[in-house]
Amino acid sequence: LFAAEQPAAPTTTNSFTIAGMHCDGCAKGITSELKRTAGVASVTVTFSNQLAVVAFDTNRVTSAQLIKVINEAGFQAQPKTP
């Protein structure tokens, strides 16, 4: 018999601009905080671009919650505008 397939989690990817990063260590700290957040699938934070790109399960975490995590780490995040 075949096991029932689980529906894929509704994953989305959002970009956030981050003010207050001064080095690659800051980017690594933000990456660590976001990866510990339930529902986050992947994180890329680049110091040179002052940018975080986060893929996450929209049933478990929201963009606003991700921004709060970054802000609580001592930085200022906002959604990246095109």
mmCIF file of C-alpha atoms in Angstrom:
data_model
loop_
_atom_site.group_PDB
_atom_site.id
_atom_site.type_symbol
_atom_site.label_atom_id
_atom_site.label_comp_id
_atom_site.label_asym_id
_atom_site.label_seq_id
_atom_site.Cartn_x
_atom_site.Cartn_y
_atom_site.Cartn_z
ATOM 1 C CA LEU A 1 0.000 0.000 0.000
ATOM 2 C CA PHE A 2 1.050 3.575 -0.615
ATOM 3 C CA ALA A 3 1.199 6.133 2.146
ATOM 4 C CA ALA A 4 -1.043 9.118 1.621
ATOM 5 C CA GLU A 5 0.896 12.010 0.186
ATOM 6 C CA GLN A 6 1.077 15.085 2.340
ATOM 7 C CA PRO A 7 0.072 18.277 0.547
ATOM 8 C CA ALA A 8 2.971 20.633 -0.001
ATOM 9 C CA ALA A 9 3.236 23.467 2.490
ATOM 10 C CA PRO A 10 2.240 26.833 1.031
ATOM 11 C CA THR A 11 5.705 28.335 0.749
ATOM 12 C CA THR A 12 6.432 31.858 -0.362
ATOM 13 C CA THR A 13 9.664 33.810 -0.730
ATOM 14 C CA ASN A 14 9.949 37.426 0.389
ATOM 15 C CA SER A 15 12.833 39.885 0.359
ATOM 16 C CA PHE A 16 13.509 42.357 3.145
ATOM 17 C CA THR A 17 15.860 45.321 3.234
ATOM 18 C CA ILE A 18 17.826 45.513 6.472
ATOM 19 C CA ALA A 19 19.378 48.639 7.941
ATOM 20 C CA GLY A 20 22.007 48.479 10.650
ATOM 21 C CA MET A 21 24.233 45.668 9.362
ATOM 22 C CA HIS A 22 27.904 46.600 9.693
ATOM 23 C CA CYS A 23 29.636 43.364 8.685
ATOM 24 C CA ASP A 24 29.214 39.762 7.557
ATOM 25 C CA GLY A 25 28.909 38.796 11.231
ATOM 26 C CA CYS A 26 25.678 40.809 11.398
ATOM 27 C CA ALA A 27 24.362 38.918 8.364
ATOM 28 C CA LYS A 28 25.266 35.588 9.976
ATOM 29 C CA GLY A 29 23.483 36.578 13.192
ATOM 30 C CA ILE A 30 20.312 37.505 11.307
ATOM 31 C CA THR A 31 20.525 34.266 9.331
ATOM 32 C CA SER A 32 20.794 32.290 12.568
ATOM 33 C CA GLU A 33 17.810 34.035 14.153
ATOM 34 C CA LEU A 34 15.617 33.533 11.098
ATOM 35 C CA LYS A 35 16.580 29.861 10.698
ATOM 36 C CA ARG A 36 15.435 29.251 14.287
ATOM 37 C CA THR A 37 12.001 30.619 13.432
ATOM 38 C CA ALA A 38 9.336 27.937 12.973
ATOM 39 C CA GLY A 39 8.161 27.744 9.373
ATOM 40 C CA VAL A 40 11.302 29.176 7.767
ATOM 41 C CA ALA A 41 12.534 26.914 4.968
ATOM 42 C CA SER A 42 15.603 28.850 3.800
ATOM 43 C CA VAL A 43 17.401 32.136 4.436
ATOM 44 C CA THR A 44 19.988 34.120 2.512
ATOM 45 C CA VAL A 45 21.243 37.343 4.086
ATOM 46 C CA THR A 46 23.831 39.453 2.272
ATOM 47 C CA PHE A 47 25.680 42.250 4.016
ATOM 48 C CA SER A 48 26.782 43.903 0.759
ATOM 49 C CA ASN A 49 23.178 44.243 -0.448
ATOM 50 C CA GLN A 50 21.643 44.840 3.005
ATOM 51 C CA LEU A 51 19.087 42.214 2.005
ATOM 52 C CA ALA A 52 17.453 39.076 3.400
ATOM 53 C CA VAL A 53 15.634 36.596 1.169
ATOM 54 C CA VAL A 54 13.474 34.205 3.170
ATOM 55 C CA ALA A 55 11.404 31.228 1.998
ATOM 56 C CA PHE A 56 8.756 30.293 4.541
ATOM 57 C CA ASP A 57 5.567 28.329 5.181
ATOM 58 C CA THR A 58 2.730 30.856 5.213
ATOM 59 C CA ASN A 59 0.679 28.600 7.503
ATOM 60 C CA ARG A 60 3.338 28.829 10.220
ATOM 61 C CA VAL A 61 4.844 32.323 10.013
ATOM 62 C CA THR A 62 4.060 35.694 8.416
ATOM 63 C CA SER A 63 6.214 38.402 6.861
ATOM 64 C CA ALA A 64 5.374 40.643 9.818
ATOM 65 C CA GLN A 65 6.679 38.006 12.236
ATOM 66 C CA LEU A 66 9.919 37.686 10.237
ATOM 67 C CA ILE A 67 10.390 41.454 10.342
ATOM 68 C CA LYS A 68 9.841 41.348 14.109
ATOM 69 C CA VAL A 69 12.541 38.668 14.483
ATOM 70 C CA ILE A 70 15.022 40.824 12.539
ATOM 71 C CA ASN A 71 14.082 43.966 14.456
ATOM 72 C CA GLU A 72 14.396 42.187 17.809
ATOM 73 C CA ALA A 73 17.911 41.144 16.765
ATOM 74 C CA GLY A 74 18.799 44.845 16.689
ATOM 75 C CA PHE A 75 18.286 45.724 13.037
ATOM 76 C CA GLN A 76 15.625 47.565 11.048
ATOM 77 C CA ALA A 77 13.852 45.447 8.444
ATOM 78 C CA GLN A 78 11.141 46.254 5.970
ATOM 79 C CA PRO A 79 9.703 44.533 2.903
ATOM 80 C CA LYS A 80 11.793 45.182 -0.192
ATOM 81 C CA THR A 81 9.933 47.258 -2.741
ATOM 82 C CA PRO A 82 10.487 46.467 -6.421
#
